[in-house]
């Protein structure tokens, strides 16, 4: 069946740059976020490649140790605060979530737009810091170094502080939207699992981010006014900063991964054409993760001088964090079992997620084991662990989600062949880059150094080649996705024959999302009961 | 499919009815207040830790705060919470003039609070009872008394900013009320500001004993 682009839709209903910069439409705000966040991803990626370039040899290639400290700090700060934390909620959450629950918009559209402007302000502070001395504290801003470093600490702290507000506003908006704006008939247990994930994420955003805000504010006062509360010479305590920081930043890792897990639930169900297995388990495990995530921050501080008793308790509690994630993995696998799986590009991203995130999660448990972490802390093993969860998990999910909803967002299809080549490149490149880092870590290669012992040269070189493959892969994705916006084949309302509500509107959707008030007729995963209309290919039976 | 419903001017297009809109605003406000509690939570944590490490110093230092000024401010804020609540009630009953009086009263009391705070602060600044490296007062026994004043200025300072914010918003409500923007059917902004104002009051009710009444 040939599809056409509808005449009027949210992209052309108003034109001119003002109609974008003043828009209150959640779909357009999602796209504004997409532009900024993906640009940040590009910037962070450039720093990543510079780091890997330098590490081709233990000797100086591009930069000395000071420059190197700046490169990994900027890489981390940009990737964490400007890219991964806002990414899925602000782009896809904004675009898709209201459509999924049958709402016309989020509860507070003006606040939504404000959150984008606040993000842009934070972005500007970060760029300003970049050009006025850079930053060399690492993304963790540990005291006492961060109160002494001569780099642009204040601007970068301001950036993170401001970005926190953007995150809080998004979270607040989404909680209210999900509570109050669901279509008639859509009960909590008929919400798509992506919505549950966004909801759990929003709770963490709202509960944890204010603590980061006050922590960064205290650090700024420490530097500017010299209040001395993190300075042992004045009766203060630098470890207190670490407690405050990780009280936010461990929950924040779930801000990063939970929405990704939500996307994976959608992808696995859609491309297995099967009712999702253990719906309630997946939904509640999101809340479980949100809750347990608040109890384990001390596992980042096993060797920072917290009491032994605290370390043992935190280690024990850390093991519990693995359970909800494990529940999800098992349910996804059970969903695929006996499903009729089609391996379209989004599903390939989802499968990559399953493999890579599992490795990342298991090594997290390894690190949570107190006696092991004493040796592995601050080595490449940790670096590899968190890249397996953040890139292997979240980034796979983002790109899976972007490919899945691209035809909904722009109404057009990307080139499937190129897309499959890209996903394979990323998967292979990723493993080349990071798997050897586990091995280097166990052999004692410490993180955050510009140089290394000659014995690591081979593995570092191997790792850098992987990074290059990934870099080319992402470039390829950028090219064919942008091409698809203008020249892609019209996709039709429901190219994947999925059952969630966003596929019942035209692609691209109309400005007001739906004609009148949509009413729920079937659950999000009723593949055993309903055959979706508008199918591109004939619907495969299970 | 859509029913024909009344569409009052204050109803935004993405809500189905006024009720849904008001309920959304309320939930949003409660969540916002929660983030405020967590923001202050970090500072309360800070206070608890350093006080437990330096109990004697905190005790000695607190004697230099003026209990009478603190107590007066407590009463002032509690009364302002009452006038704020009465402002909401008056608008529910449609008494616009009365609402304006109560809002003006609330702003006035908030200003009284800030003036008293100003006298307290300037006295301490004068004596050098200041945070961190600015501290130069002599006469408080115990190590690092500047930490007490760091906590004092940070927590009452952040609270003071919230009072100033409140003054701004309530003044804006006063103007809107004068222009007739609110009615017994629509007074959500007044109600939401009321919630905020009660929280500001509540935080002070914790701060007062923690700083002025250390036993
Ligand atoms: C199965 C769940 C997980 C467990 C048990 C776990 C455990 C740990 C532990 C114990 C550490 C500290 C290692 C050290 O510094 O010595 C760590 C570090 C880290 N983890 Fe995880 N983790 C889990 C999942 C995640 C996820 C989902 C993410 C992000 C998406 C993440 C991101 C990080 C980051 C960024 C660090 C390093 C922070 C730094 O020092 O710069 N982790 N993890
Ligand atoms: Cu952690």
mmCIF file of C-alpha atoms in Angstrom, chain A residues 65-349:
data_model
loop_
_atom_site.group_PDB
_atom_site.id
_atom_site.type_symbol
_atom_site.label_atom_id
_atom_site.label_comp_id
_atom_site.label_asym_id
_atom_site.label_seq_id
_atom_site.Cartn_x
_atom_site.Cartn_y
_atom_site.Cartn_z
ATOM 1 C CA UNK A 65 48.244 15.599 31.037
ATOM 2 C CA UNK A 66 46.525 18.913 31.838
ATOM 3 C CA UNK A 67 44.747 19.008 28.519
ATOM 4 C CA UNK A 68 43.860 15.371 28.908
ATOM 5 C CA UNK A 69 42.233 16.072 32.269
ATOM 6 C CA UNK A 70 40.150 18.707 30.548
ATOM 7 C CA UNK A 71 39.198 16.410 27.706
ATOM 8 C CA UNK A 72 37.822 13.602 29.883
ATOM 9 C CA UNK A 73 36.124 16.072 32.230
ATOM 10 C CA UNK A 74 34.342 17.808 29.379
ATOM 11 C CA UNK A 75 33.487 14.502 27.763
ATOM 12 C CA UNK A 76 31.890 13.280 31.000
ATOM 13 C CA UNK A 77 30.097 16.495 31.888
ATOM 14 C CA UNK A 78 28.648 16.996 28.421
ATOM 15 C CA UNK A 79 27.599 13.384 28.040
ATOM 16 C CA UNK A 80 26.004 13.147 31.490
ATOM 17 C CA UNK A 81 24.382 16.504 32.086
ATOM 18 C CA UNK A 82 23.731 17.726 28.563
ATOM 19 C CA UNK A 83 23.091 14.500 26.739
ATOM 20 C CA UNK A 84 22.086 11.370 28.581
ATOM 21 C CA UNK A 85 20.010 12.784 31.442
ATOM 22 C CA UNK A 86 17.724 14.919 29.284
ATOM 23 C CA UNK A 87 17.860 12.651 26.238
ATOM 24 C CA UNK A 88 15.005 10.170 26.335
ATOM 25 C CA UNK A 89 12.539 11.994 28.578
ATOM 26 C CA UNK A 90 12.984 15.366 26.929
ATOM 27 C CA UNK A 91 13.011 14.158 23.320
ATOM 28 C CA UNK A 92 10.918 11.023 23.073
ATOM 29 C CA UNK A 93 9.074 11.427 26.358
ATOM 30 C CA UNK A 94 7.944 14.832 25.184
ATOM 31 C CA UNK A 95 6.996 13.720 21.724
ATOM 32 C CA UNK A 96 5.488 10.328 22.360
ATOM 33 C CA UNK A 97 4.187 10.164 25.914
ATOM 34 C CA UNK A 98 1.191 12.519 25.490
ATOM 35 C CA UNK A 99 0.281 10.715 22.258
ATOM 36 C CA UNK A 100 0.510 7.378 24.029
ATOM 37 C CA UNK A 101 -1.954 8.364 26.722
ATOM 38 C CA UNK A 102 -4.316 10.068 24.290
ATOM 39 C CA UNK A 103 -3.678 13.616 25.559
ATOM 40 C CA UNK A 104 -3.604 16.806 23.544
ATOM 41 C CA UNK A 105 -0.490 18.080 25.274
ATOM 42 C CA UNK A 106 1.409 17.894 28.539
ATOM 43 C CA UNK A 107 -0.242 19.406 31.588
ATOM 44 C CA UNK A 108 1.842 22.595 31.589
ATOM 45 C CA UNK A 109 2.922 23.491 28.053
ATOM 46 C CA UNK A 110 4.496 26.809 29.055
ATOM 47 C CA UNK A 111 6.589 25.143 31.729
ATOM 48 C CA UNK A 112 7.616 22.643 29.088
ATOM 49 C CA UNK A 113 8.896 25.352 26.785
ATOM 50 C CA UNK A 114 10.533 27.098 29.744
ATOM 51 C CA UNK A 115 12.408 23.905 30.556
ATOM 52 C CA UNK A 116 13.888 23.962 27.067
ATOM 53 C CA UNK A 117 15.046 27.551 27.425
ATOM 54 C CA UNK A 118 16.548 26.722 30.789
ATOM 55 C CA UNK A 119 18.367 23.850 29.122
ATOM 56 C CA UNK A 120 19.714 26.254 26.517
ATOM 57 C CA UNK A 121 20.932 28.613 29.245
ATOM 58 C CA UNK A 122 22.700 25.693 30.935
ATOM 59 C CA UNK A 123 24.194 24.735 27.601
ATOM 60 C CA UNK A 124 25.519 28.273 27.135
ATOM 61 C CA UNK A 125 27.178 28.233 30.556
ATOM 62 C CA UNK A 126 28.867 24.961 29.665
ATOM 63 C CA UNK A 127 30.146 26.359 26.379
ATOM 64 C CA UNK A 128 31.262 29.520 28.148
ATOM 65 C CA UNK A 129 33.254 27.381 30.593
ATOM 66 C CA UNK A 130 34.741 25.520 27.679
ATOM 67 C CA UNK A 131 36.184 28.746 26.283
ATOM 68 C CA UNK A 132 37.230 30.366 29.556
ATOM 69 C CA UNK A 133 39.636 27.910 31.082
ATOM 70 C CA UNK A 134 37.867 24.605 30.609
ATOM 71 C CA UNK A 135 37.378 22.222 33.484
ATOM 72 C CA UNK A 136 39.567 19.468 34.869
ATOM 73 C CA UNK A 137 37.746 18.084 37.903
ATOM 74 C CA UNK A 138 36.029 15.171 36.218
ATOM 75 C CA UNK A 139 32.245 15.081 36.072
ATOM 76 C CA UNK A 140 32.115 14.235 39.787
ATOM 77 C CA UNK A 141 33.526 17.604 40.993
ATOM 78 C CA UNK A 142 35.117 16.014 44.049
ATOM 79 C CA UNK A 143 36.361 18.331 46.768
ATOM 80 C CA UNK A 144 38.963 19.379 47.812
ATOM 81 C CA UNK A 145 40.333 19.532 44.263
ATOM 82 C CA UNK A 146 37.251 21.238 42.849
ATOM 83 C CA UNK A 147 37.534 24.021 45.425
ATOM 84 C CA UNK A 148 41.108 24.698 44.327
ATOM 85 C CA UNK A 149 41.277 23.990 40.585
ATOM 86 C CA UNK A 150 42.014 27.111 38.575
ATOM 87 C CA UNK A 151 39.800 26.078 35.677
ATOM 88 C CA UNK A 152 36.284 27.426 35.064
ATOM 89 C CA UNK A 153 34.634 25.495 37.858
ATOM 90 C CA UNK A 154 31.999 28.108 38.678
ATOM 91 C CA UNK A 155 30.536 28.370 35.154
ATOM 92 C CA UNK A 156 30.365 24.619 34.797
ATOM 93 C CA UNK A 157 28.733 24.205 38.202
ATOM 94 C CA UNK A 158 26.267 26.886 37.216
ATOM 95 C CA UNK A 159 25.570 24.953 34.043
ATOM 96 C CA UNK A 160 24.859 21.732 35.938
ATOM 97 C CA UNK A 161 22.770 23.656 38.479
ATOM 98 C CA UNK A 162 20.653 25.291 35.783
ATOM 99 C CA UNK A 163 20.259 22.054 33.839
ATOM 100 C CA UNK A 164 18.939 20.488 37.034
ATOM 101 C CA UNK A 165 15.988 22.873 36.992
ATOM 102 C CA UNK A 166 15.220 21.948 33.426
ATOM 103 C CA UNK A 167 15.183 18.307 34.468
ATOM 104 C CA UNK A 168 12.948 18.977 37.489
ATOM 105 C CA UNK A 169 10.430 20.888 35.376
ATOM 106 C CA UNK A 170 10.240 18.107 32.824
ATOM 107 C CA UNK A 171 9.733 15.527 35.563
ATOM 108 C CA UNK A 172 7.076 17.567 37.326
ATOM 109 C CA UNK A 173 5.223 18.133 34.087
ATOM 110 C CA UNK A 174 5.238 14.455 33.193
ATOM 111 C CA UNK A 175 4.021 13.258 36.600
ATOM 112 C CA UNK A 176 1.041 15.576 36.439
ATOM 113 C CA UNK A 177 0.362 14.722 32.804
ATOM 114 C CA UNK A 178 0.335 10.996 33.466
ATOM 115 C CA UNK A 179 -1.885 11.399 36.510
ATOM 116 C CA UNK A 180 -4.407 13.798 35.068
ATOM 117 C CA UNK A 181 -4.496 13.707 31.270
ATOM 118 C CA UNK A 182 -4.979 10.050 30.372
ATOM 119 C CA UNK A 183 -7.718 9.364 27.849
ATOM 120 C CA UNK A 184 -11.008 8.021 29.202
ATOM 121 C CA UNK A 185 -10.743 4.287 29.755
ATOM 122 C CA UNK A 186 -6.985 4.305 30.064
ATOM 123 C CA UNK A 187 -6.341 2.860 33.500
ATOM 124 C CA UNK A 188 -2.875 2.670 35.032
ATOM 125 C CA UNK A 189 -2.518 -0.912 33.892
ATOM 126 C CA UNK A 190 -3.338 -0.033 30.329
ATOM 127 C CA UNK A 191 -0.547 2.465 30.090
ATOM 128 C CA UNK A 192 2.193 1.484 27.667
ATOM 129 C CA UNK A 193 5.283 0.462 29.617
ATOM 130 C CA UNK A 194 7.216 3.396 28.202
ATOM 131 C CA UNK A 195 4.841 5.652 30.106
ATOM 132 C CA UNK A 196 5.436 3.724 33.318
ATOM 133 C CA UNK A 197 9.158 4.093 32.809
ATOM 134 C CA UNK A 198 8.877 7.820 32.144
ATOM 135 C CA UNK A 199 6.749 8.124 35.263
ATOM 136 C CA UNK A 200 9.296 6.341 37.462
ATOM 137 C CA UNK A 201 12.048 8.472 35.934
ATOM 138 C CA UNK A 202 10.111 11.638 36.615
ATOM 139 C CA UNK A 203 9.798 10.669 40.272
ATOM 140 C CA UNK A 204 13.581 10.374 40.553
ATOM 141 C CA UNK A 205 14.095 13.625 38.660
ATOM 142 C CA UNK A 206 11.877 15.430 41.097
ATOM 143 C CA UNK A 207 13.189 13.778 44.266
ATOM 144 C CA UNK A 208 16.926 13.643 43.608
ATOM 145 C CA UNK A 209 17.722 16.703 41.512
ATOM 146 C CA UNK A 210 17.027 19.333 44.209
ATOM 147 C CA UNK A 211 19.704 17.693 46.359
ATOM 148 C CA UNK A 212 22.195 18.025 43.515
ATOM 149 C CA UNK A 213 21.148 21.655 43.196
ATOM 150 C CA UNK A 214 21.884 22.468 46.815
ATOM 151 C CA UNK A 215 25.129 20.468 46.702
ATOM 152 C CA UNK A 216 26.438 22.378 43.720
ATOM 153 C CA UNK A 217 25.319 25.624 45.321
ATOM 154 C CA UNK A 218 27.295 24.741 48.449
ATOM 155 C CA UNK A 219 30.348 23.959 46.368
ATOM 156 C CA UNK A 220 30.060 27.312 44.610
ATOM 157 C CA UNK A 221 29.813 29.084 47.950
ATOM 158 C CA UNK A 222 32.811 27.106 49.122
ATOM 159 C CA UNK A 223 34.800 28.491 46.217
ATOM 160 C CA UNK A 224 33.466 32.013 46.074
ATOM 161 C CA UNK A 225 32.831 32.868 49.698
ATOM 162 C CA UNK A 226 35.047 30.313 51.417
ATOM 163 C CA UNK A 227 32.428 28.946 53.794
ATOM 164 C CA UNK A 228 34.738 26.019 54.409
ATOM 165 C CA UNK A 229 32.199 23.273 54.915
ATOM 166 C CA UNK A 230 34.101 20.861 52.673
ATOM 167 C CA UNK A 231 37.497 22.061 53.891
ATOM 168 C CA UNK A 232 39.084 19.987 56.686
ATOM 169 C CA UNK A 233 41.335 22.897 57.677
ATOM 170 C CA UNK A 234 38.211 24.805 58.648
ATOM 171 C CA UNK A 235 36.442 21.941 60.367
ATOM 172 C CA UNK A 236 34.632 20.846 57.212
ATOM 173 C CA UNK A 237 34.555 17.443 55.563
ATOM 174 C CA UNK A 238 35.268 16.678 51.889
ATOM 175 C CA UNK A 239 33.608 13.265 52.133
ATOM 176 C CA UNK A 240 30.351 15.001 52.890
ATOM 177 C CA UNK A 241 30.467 16.358 49.361
ATOM 178 C CA UNK A 242 30.743 12.825 48.019
ATOM 179 C CA UNK A 243 27.749 11.720 50.053
ATOM 180 C CA UNK A 244 25.666 14.623 48.756
ATOM 181 C CA UNK A 245 26.877 14.124 45.224
ATOM 182 C CA UNK A 246 26.131 10.422 45.045
ATOM 183 C CA UNK A 247 22.824 10.788 46.819
ATOM 184 C CA UNK A 248 21.825 12.457 43.575
ATOM 185 C CA UNK A 249 24.081 10.764 41.120
ATOM 186 C CA UNK A 250 23.336 7.170 41.864
ATOM 187 C CA UNK A 251 19.586 7.746 41.427
ATOM 188 C CA UNK A 252 20.578 9.750 38.380
ATOM 189 C CA UNK A 253 21.982 6.651 36.728
ATOM 190 C CA UNK A 254 18.415 5.377 36.849
ATOM 191 C CA UNK A 255 17.205 8.621 35.347
ATOM 192 C CA UNK A 256 19.492 7.576 32.512
ATOM 193 C CA UNK A 257 18.515 3.934 32.176
ATOM 194 C CA UNK A 258 14.827 3.692 33.148
ATOM 195 C CA UNK A 259 13.413 5.511 30.124
ATOM 196 C CA UNK A 260 15.654 3.348 27.952
ATOM 197 C CA UNK A 261 14.129 0.272 29.532
ATOM 198 C CA UNK A 262 10.723 1.715 28.720
ATOM 199 C CA UNK A 263 11.644 1.983 25.048
ATOM 200 C CA UNK A 264 12.928 -1.575 25.035
ATOM 201 C CA UNK A 265 9.596 -2.831 26.395
ATOM 202 C CA UNK A 266 7.806 -1.196 23.470
ATOM 203 C CA UNK A 267 10.266 -2.465 20.880
ATOM 204 C CA UNK A 268 10.294 -6.047 22.117
ATOM 205 C CA UNK A 269 6.508 -6.269 22.239
ATOM 206 C CA UNK A 270 5.997 -4.631 18.861
ATOM 207 C CA UNK A 271 8.553 -6.664 16.961
ATOM 208 C CA UNK A 272 7.683 -9.940 18.636
ATOM 209 C CA UNK A 273 4.003 -9.268 17.828
ATOM 210 C CA UNK A 274 3.160 -10.697 21.137
ATOM 211 C CA UNK A 275 1.513 -9.624 24.386
ATOM 212 C CA UNK A 276 4.282 -8.447 26.691
ATOM 213 C CA UNK A 277 5.115 -11.027 29.301
ATOM 214 C CA UNK A 278 4.747 -9.965 32.943
ATOM 215 C CA UNK A 279 3.323 -6.476 32.323
ATOM 216 C CA UNK A 280 2.845 -5.715 35.995
ATOM 217 C CA UNK A 281 6.270 -7.023 36.902
ATOM 218 C CA UNK A 282 7.885 -4.712 34.383
ATOM 219 C CA UNK A 283 5.781 -1.764 35.490
ATOM 220 C CA UNK A 284 6.434 -2.238 39.193
ATOM 221 C CA UNK A 285 10.093 -3.063 38.729
ATOM 222 C CA UNK A 286 10.476 0.477 37.345
ATOM 223 C CA UNK A 287 9.137 1.831 40.610
ATOM 224 C CA UNK A 288 11.295 -0.719 42.457
ATOM 225 C CA UNK A 289 14.383 0.579 40.700
ATOM 226 C CA UNK A 290 13.412 4.156 41.424
ATOM 227 C CA UNK A 291 13.084 3.312 45.106
ATOM 228 C CA UNK A 292 16.103 1.053 45.677
ATOM 229 C CA UNK A 293 18.246 3.462 43.690
ATOM 230 C CA UNK A 294 18.054 5.879 46.617
ATOM 231 C CA UNK A 295 19.597 3.427 49.074
ATOM 232 C CA UNK A 296 22.913 2.493 47.502
ATOM 233 C CA UNK A 297 24.910 5.668 46.894
ATOM 234 C CA UNK A 298 27.655 4.555 49.270
ATOM 235 C CA UNK A 299 28.897 1.963 46.775
ATOM 236 C CA UNK A 300 30.772 4.758 45.040
ATOM 237 C CA UNK A 301 32.639 5.508 48.247
ATOM 238 C CA UNK A 302 33.958 2.168 49.438
ATOM 239 C CA UNK A 303 37.500 3.516 49.557
ATOM 240 C CA UNK A 304 36.662 7.146 50.425
ATOM 241 C CA UNK A 305 36.758 6.661 54.152
ATOM 242 C CA UNK A 306 33.170 5.925 55.058
ATOM 243 C CA UNK A 307 32.795 3.596 58.048
ATOM 244 C CA UNK A 308 33.245 -0.132 57.501
ATOM 245 C CA UNK A 309 29.737 -0.809 58.719
ATOM 246 C CA UNK A 310 28.302 1.651 56.197
ATOM 247 C CA UNK A 311 30.352 0.055 53.423
ATOM 248 C CA UNK A 312 29.048 -3.416 54.248
ATOM 249 C CA UNK A 313 25.452 -2.227 54.347
ATOM 250 C CA UNK A 314 25.779 -0.351 51.062
ATOM 251 C CA UNK A 315 27.376 -3.372 49.433
ATOM 252 C CA UNK A 316 24.536 -5.585 50.610
ATOM 253 C CA UNK A 317 21.869 -3.159 49.441
ATOM 254 C CA UNK A 318 23.559 -2.812 46.060
ATOM 255 C CA UNK A 319 22.829 -6.445 45.316
ATOM 256 C CA UNK A 320 19.118 -5.667 45.562
ATOM 257 C CA UNK A 321 19.337 -3.093 42.771
ATOM 258 C CA UNK A 322 20.102 -5.869 40.347
ATOM 259 C CA UNK A 323 16.822 -7.648 41.033
ATOM 260 C CA UNK A 324 14.350 -5.292 39.320
ATOM 261 C CA UNK A 325 16.634 -5.012 36.303
ATOM 262 C CA UNK A 326 16.909 -8.776 36.160
ATOM 263 C CA UNK A 327 13.125 -9.065 36.297
ATOM 264 C CA UNK A 328 12.851 -6.868 33.249
ATOM 265 C CA UNK A 329 15.448 -8.756 31.238
ATOM 266 C CA UNK A 330 13.770 -12.077 31.947
ATOM 267 C CA UNK A 331 10.346 -10.729 31.026
ATOM 268 C CA UNK A 332 11.618 -9.357 27.737
ATOM 269 C CA UNK A 333 13.157 -12.668 26.863
ATOM 270 C CA UNK A 334 9.946 -14.452 27.806
ATOM 271 C CA UNK A 335 8.049 -12.050 25.541
ATOM 272 C CA UNK A 336 10.200 -12.994 22.590
ATOM 273 C CA UNK A 337 9.820 -16.690 23.309
ATOM 274 C CA UNK A 338 7.460 -18.115 20.668
ATOM 275 C CA UNK A 339 6.782 -14.633 19.320
ATOM 276 C CA UNK A 340 6.917 -13.986 15.621
ATOM 277 C CA UNK A 341 9.978 -11.819 15.663
ATOM 278 C CA UNK A 342 10.755 -9.457 12.819
ATOM 279 C CA UNK A 343 14.260 -8.082 12.797
ATOM 280 C CA UNK A 344 13.605 -4.525 11.706
ATOM 281 C CA UNK A 345 16.232 -1.981 12.709
ATOM 282 C CA UNK A 346 14.626 -0.900 16.006
ATOM 283 C CA UNK A 347 14.527 -4.532 17.102
ATOM 284 C CA UNK A 348 18.226 -4.886 16.336
ATOM 285 C CA UNK A 349 18.907 -1.997 18.675
#
